[in-house]
Amino acid sequence: MRKLFTLLSLLSAMSAANAQSTAVRLIIGEGHKVYTKPAFGNYCMGAGVDRTFNDKLTIGLDATFDVAAGLKAGPVFVQSPTSGIEASLVPHLMSINYHTEYALGDNDGTHLYIGSFLGLRRIKQDWTVTDTRNDGYTEQRTTVSKMLVPVGIRTGLRGTTDGGFMDLYAELGYQIGGGKELRSDALLKGAPYTKTSSLAFAIGLAYGFGW
């Protein structure tokens, strides 16, 4: 009886091991609500790794970078709604995201899932502020940086990790460190890219292949 129990335990462990699979994902497009306005001022691409542990649980780790600045011909131009001060900036965003997925059905095929996410966002902005008021001209160049920690719920529709799959997903939660002004000068208050959002929201599409 003991030998039979040992054999069954071994077979069960082997079956659980065979159920595990690993995948590499290529993030085709991902947008984050980082600022109060614009709602989506970034277009990110990147890569990640998924690991499926059983017929329900998958975890992943992704890294993405904002490529919008490279796709544009030049910097973003903004204007203060109150003072008339004009400025240009090049916004950068780097994001690392850890997420869990619980399959709502059989993850051997295409399925819905729900889970959680915990991220780290690094904002970096290169500003050029131009003041032409009072028949004068001054130019100021500054760099602004900020770290944000979004946390919340992730949901999506994806295929099985073992093989080629697509993943369409959305994330919603709270952004720790958000809701703050990035610039101390009152002249640019209310302009786009000057205040971070306390609401964390992201939507993305990825392609993965696993084994």
CSV table of C-alpha atoms in Angstrom, one decimal:
chain,number,residue,atom,x,y,z
A,1,MET,CA,0.0,0.0,0.0
A,2,ARG,CA,2.8,2.4,0.9
A,3,LYS,CA,4.5,1.7,-2.5
A,4,LEU,CA,1.2,2.3,-4.3
A,5,PHE,CA,0.8,5.6,-2.4
A,6,THR,CA,4.3,6.6,-3.3
A,7,LEU,CA,3.8,5.8,-7.0
A,8,LEU,CA,0.5,7.8,-7.1
A,9,SER,CA,2.2,10.8,-5.4
A,10,LEU,CA,5.1,10.6,-7.9
A,11,LEU,CA,2.7,10.5,-10.9
A,12,SER,CA,0.7,13.4,-9.4
A,13,ALA,CA,3.9,15.5,-9.0
A,14,MET,CA,4.9,14.6,-12.6
A,15,SER,CA,1.5,15.6,-13.9
A,16,ALA,CA,1.7,19.0,-12.0
A,17,ALA,CA,5.1,19.6,-13.4
A,18,ASN,CA,4.0,18.9,-16.9
A,19,ALA,CA,1.1,21.4,-16.5
A,20,GLN,CA,3.6,24.2,-16.0
A,21,SER,CA,4.7,26.2,-18.9
A,22,THR,CA,6.7,29.4,-19.6
A,23,ALA,CA,6.1,32.0,-22.3
A,24,VAL,CA,7.9,35.1,-23.6
A,25,ARG,CA,5.6,38.0,-24.5
A,26,LEU,CA,6.1,40.9,-26.9
A,27,ILE,CA,4.0,43.9,-25.9
A,28,ILE,CA,2.8,45.4,-29.2
A,29,GLY,CA,1.1,48.4,-27.6
A,30,GLU,CA,0.4,49.6,-24.1
A,31,GLY,CA,-1.0,53.0,-22.9
A,32,HIS,CA,-1.0,54.3,-19.4
A,33,LYS,CA,-3.0,57.1,-17.7
A,34,VAL,CA,-0.1,58.8,-16.0
A,35,TYR,CA,-1.2,62.4,-16.2
A,36,THR,CA,-4.5,64.1,-15.5
A,37,LYS,CA,-4.3,65.4,-19.0
A,38,PRO,CA,-3.8,64.2,-21.6
A,39,ALA,CA,-5.6,61.0,-20.7
A,40,PHE,CA,-3.2,58.8,-22.7
A,41,GLY,CA,0.0,60.7,-23.5
A,42,ASN,CA,2.2,57.7,-24.1
A,43,TYR,CA,2.6,54.7,-26.4
A,44,CYS,CA,4.7,51.9,-24.9
A,45,MET,CA,6.2,48.7,-26.2
A,46,GLY,CA,8.3,46.1,-24.4
A,47,ALA,CA,8.6,42.5,-23.4
A,48,GLY,CA,7.9,40.1,-20.6
A,49,VAL,CA,7.9,36.6,-19.2
A,50,ASP,CA,4.8,34.5,-18.2
A,51,ARG,CA,4.8,31.4,-16.0
A,52,THR,CA,1.8,29.1,-15.7
A,53,PHE,CA,1.8,27.0,-12.6
A,54,ASN,CA,-1.4,25.0,-12.9
A,55,ASP,CA,-4.7,25.0,-14.8
A,56,LYS,CA,-5.7,28.4,-13.2
A,57,LEU,CA,-2.7,30.5,-12.0
A,58,THR,CA,-0.3,32.4,-14.2
A,59,ILE,CA,2.1,35.2,-13.2
A,60,GLY,CA,4.1,37.5,-15.3
A,61,LEU,CA,6.7,40.3,-15.2
A,62,ASP,CA,6.8,43.0,-18.0
A,63,ALA,CA,9.0,45.9,-18.9
A,64,THR,CA,7.8,48.6,-21.3
A,65,PHE,CA,9.2,51.9,-22.6
A,66,ASP,CA,7.4,54.9,-24.1
A,67,VAL,CA,8.3,55.1,-27.8
A,68,ALA,CA,5.9,58.0,-28.6
A,69,ALA,CA,8.7,60.5,-28.4
A,70,GLY,CA,10.7,58.6,-31.0
A,71,LEU,CA,7.8,58.3,-33.4
A,72,LYS,CA,7.1,62.1,-33.3
A,73,ALA,CA,8.9,64.6,-35.4
A,74,GLY,CA,9.7,66.8,-32.5
A,75,PRO,CA,8.7,67.7,-28.9
A,76,VAL,CA,5.2,68.2,-27.5
A,77,PHE,CA,4.1,71.8,-27.4
A,78,VAL,CA,1.8,73.0,-24.5
A,79,GLN,CA,0.5,76.3,-23.3
A,80,SER,CA,-0.6,77.5,-19.9
A,81,PRO,CA,-4.4,78.1,-19.9
A,82,THR,CA,-4.0,81.2,-17.7
A,83,SER,CA,-0.6,82.9,-18.2
A,84,GLY,CA,0.0,82.4,-22.0
A,85,ILE,CA,3.4,80.9,-21.3
A,86,GLU,CA,4.5,78.5,-24.1
A,87,ALA,CA,6.6,75.4,-23.5
A,88,SER,CA,7.8,72.3,-25.2
A,89,LEU,CA,8.7,69.0,-23.6
A,90,VAL,CA,9.9,65.5,-24.4
A,91,PRO,CA,8.1,63.0,-22.1
A,92,HIS,CA,9.7,59.7,-21.2
A,93,LEU,CA,8.1,56.7,-19.4
A,94,MET,CA,9.6,53.4,-18.2
A,95,SER,CA,7.3,50.8,-16.6
A,96,ILE,CA,7.9,47.5,-14.8
A,97,ASN,CA,4.8,45.5,-14.1
A,98,TYR,CA,4.2,42.3,-12.0
A,99,HIS,CA,0.8,40.7,-12.6
A,100,THR,CA,-1.1,37.6,-11.6
A,101,GLU,CA,-3.9,36.0,-13.6
A,102,TYR,CA,-6.6,33.6,-12.5
A,103,ALA,CA,-8.3,31.8,-15.4
A,104,LEU,CA,-12.1,32.0,-15.4
A,105,GLY,CA,-12.4,28.7,-17.2
A,106,ASP,CA,-9.9,26.3,-18.8
A,107,ASN,CA,-6.6,27.9,-19.5
A,108,ASP,CA,-5.8,25.2,-22.1
A,109,GLY,CA,-7.5,27.5,-24.6
A,110,THR,CA,-8.6,31.0,-25.1
A,111,HIS,CA,-10.1,32.3,-21.8
A,112,LEU,CA,-11.0,35.3,-19.6
A,113,TYR,CA,-9.0,36.0,-16.5
A,114,ILE,CA,-8.9,38.3,-13.5
A,115,GLY,CA,-6.0,39.0,-11.2
A,116,SER,CA,-3.9,41.8,-9.7
A,117,PHE,CA,-1.0,44.0,-10.7
A,118,LEU,CA,1.8,45.9,-9.0
A,119,GLY,CA,3.9,48.3,-11.0
A,120,LEU,CA,6.7,50.9,-11.0
A,121,ARG,CA,6.5,53.9,-13.3
A,122,ARG,CA,9.4,56.3,-13.9
A,123,ILE,CA,8.5,59.6,-15.5
A,124,LYS,CA,11.2,61.8,-17.0
A,125,GLN,CA,10.5,65.1,-18.8
A,126,ASP,CA,12.8,67.5,-20.6
A,127,TRP,CA,11.2,70.9,-20.6
A,128,THR,CA,11.9,74.1,-22.5
A,129,VAL,CA,9.8,77.0,-21.2
A,130,THR,CA,9.6,80.2,-23.3
A,131,ASP,CA,8.4,83.5,-21.9
A,132,THR,CA,7.7,86.3,-24.5
A,133,ARG,CA,5.5,88.5,-22.3
A,134,ASN,CA,6.3,92.2,-21.8
A,135,ASP,CA,8.1,92.4,-25.2
A,136,GLY,CA,10.9,90.2,-23.8
A,137,TYR,CA,12.2,86.7,-24.4
A,138,THR,CA,13.5,84.2,-21.8
A,139,GLU,CA,14.1,80.5,-22.2
A,140,GLN,CA,14.5,78.0,-19.4
A,141,ARG,CA,15.5,74.4,-19.7
A,142,THR,CA,14.7,71.9,-16.9
A,143,THR,CA,14.4,68.2,-16.3
A,144,VAL,CA,11.6,66.7,-14.2
A,145,SER,CA,11.4,63.1,-12.9
A,146,LYS,CA,9.0,61.2,-10.7
A,147,MET,CA,8.4,57.7,-9.5
A,148,LEU,CA,4.8,56.2,-9.3
A,149,VAL,CA,3.6,52.9,-7.9
A,150,PRO,CA,0.3,51.7,-9.4
A,151,VAL,CA,-1.6,48.8,-7.8
A,152,GLY,CA,-4.9,47.3,-8.6
A,153,ILE,CA,-6.9,44.8,-10.6
A,154,ARG,CA,-6.0,43.3,-14.0
A,155,THR,CA,-8.4,41.5,-16.4
A,156,GLY,CA,-8.1,40.3,-19.9
A,157,LEU,CA,-8.7,37.8,-22.7
A,158,ARG,CA,-5.8,35.5,-23.7
A,159,GLY,CA,-4.8,32.2,-25.1
A,160,THR,CA,-2.9,29.4,-23.5
A,161,THR,CA,0.7,29.9,-22.4
A,162,ASP,CA,1.9,26.7,-24.1
A,163,GLY,CA,2.0,27.8,-27.7
A,164,GLY,CA,1.4,31.1,-29.5
A,165,PHE,CA,-1.2,33.4,-28.0
A,166,MET,CA,-2.6,36.9,-27.9
A,167,ASP,CA,-3.4,38.8,-24.7
A,168,LEU,CA,-5.8,41.8,-24.6
A,169,TYR,CA,-5.8,43.3,-21.1
A,170,ALA,CA,-6.8,46.2,-19.0
A,171,GLU,CA,-5.7,47.4,-15.5
A,172,LEU,CA,-7.5,49.6,-13.1
A,173,GLY,CA,-6.3,50.8,-9.7
A,174,TYR,CA,-4.7,53.5,-7.5
A,175,GLN,CA,-1.4,55.2,-8.3
A,176,ILE,CA,0.7,55.7,-5.2
A,177,GLY,CA,2.5,59.0,-5.5
A,178,GLY,CA,0.0,60.4,-8.1
A,179,GLY,CA,-2.2,63.4,-7.9
A,180,LYS,CA,0.8,65.8,-7.5
A,181,GLU,CA,2.0,68.7,-9.5
A,182,LEU,CA,5.3,68.0,-11.3
A,183,ARG,CA,6.3,71.6,-11.6
A,184,SER,CA,6.5,74.2,-8.9
A,185,ASP,CA,6.1,77.2,-11.1
A,186,ALA,CA,2.5,78.6,-11.1
A,187,LEU,CA,2.8,79.9,-14.6
A,188,LEU,CA,2.3,76.4,-16.1
A,189,LYS,CA,-0.3,75.3,-13.7
A,190,GLY,CA,-3.1,73.5,-15.5
A,191,ALA,CA,-1.1,72.8,-18.6
A,192,PRO,CA,-0.9,69.2,-20.0
A,193,TYR,CA,1.8,66.9,-18.6
A,194,THR,CA,2.2,69.0,-15.4
A,195,LYS,CA,0.1,66.9,-12.9
A,196,THR,CA,0.2,63.1,-12.3
A,197,SER,CA,-3.0,61.1,-12.0
A,198,SER,CA,-4.0,59.3,-8.8
A,199,LEU,CA,-6.1,56.9,-11.0
A,200,ALA,CA,-4.1,54.1,-12.5
A,201,PHE,CA,-5.5,52.8,-15.8
A,202,ALA,CA,-3.8,50.9,-18.6
A,203,ILE,CA,-4.8,49.0,-21.7
A,204,GLY,CA,-2.6,46.8,-23.8
A,205,LEU,CA,-2.1,44.1,-26.4
A,206,ALA,CA,0.6,41.5,-26.4
A,207,TYR,CA,1.7,38.5,-28.4
A,208,GLY,CA,3.4,35.6,-26.7
A,209,PHE,CA,4.9,32.2,-27.5
A,210,GLY,CA,5.5,29.5,-24.9
A,211,TRP,CA,6.7,25.9,-24.3
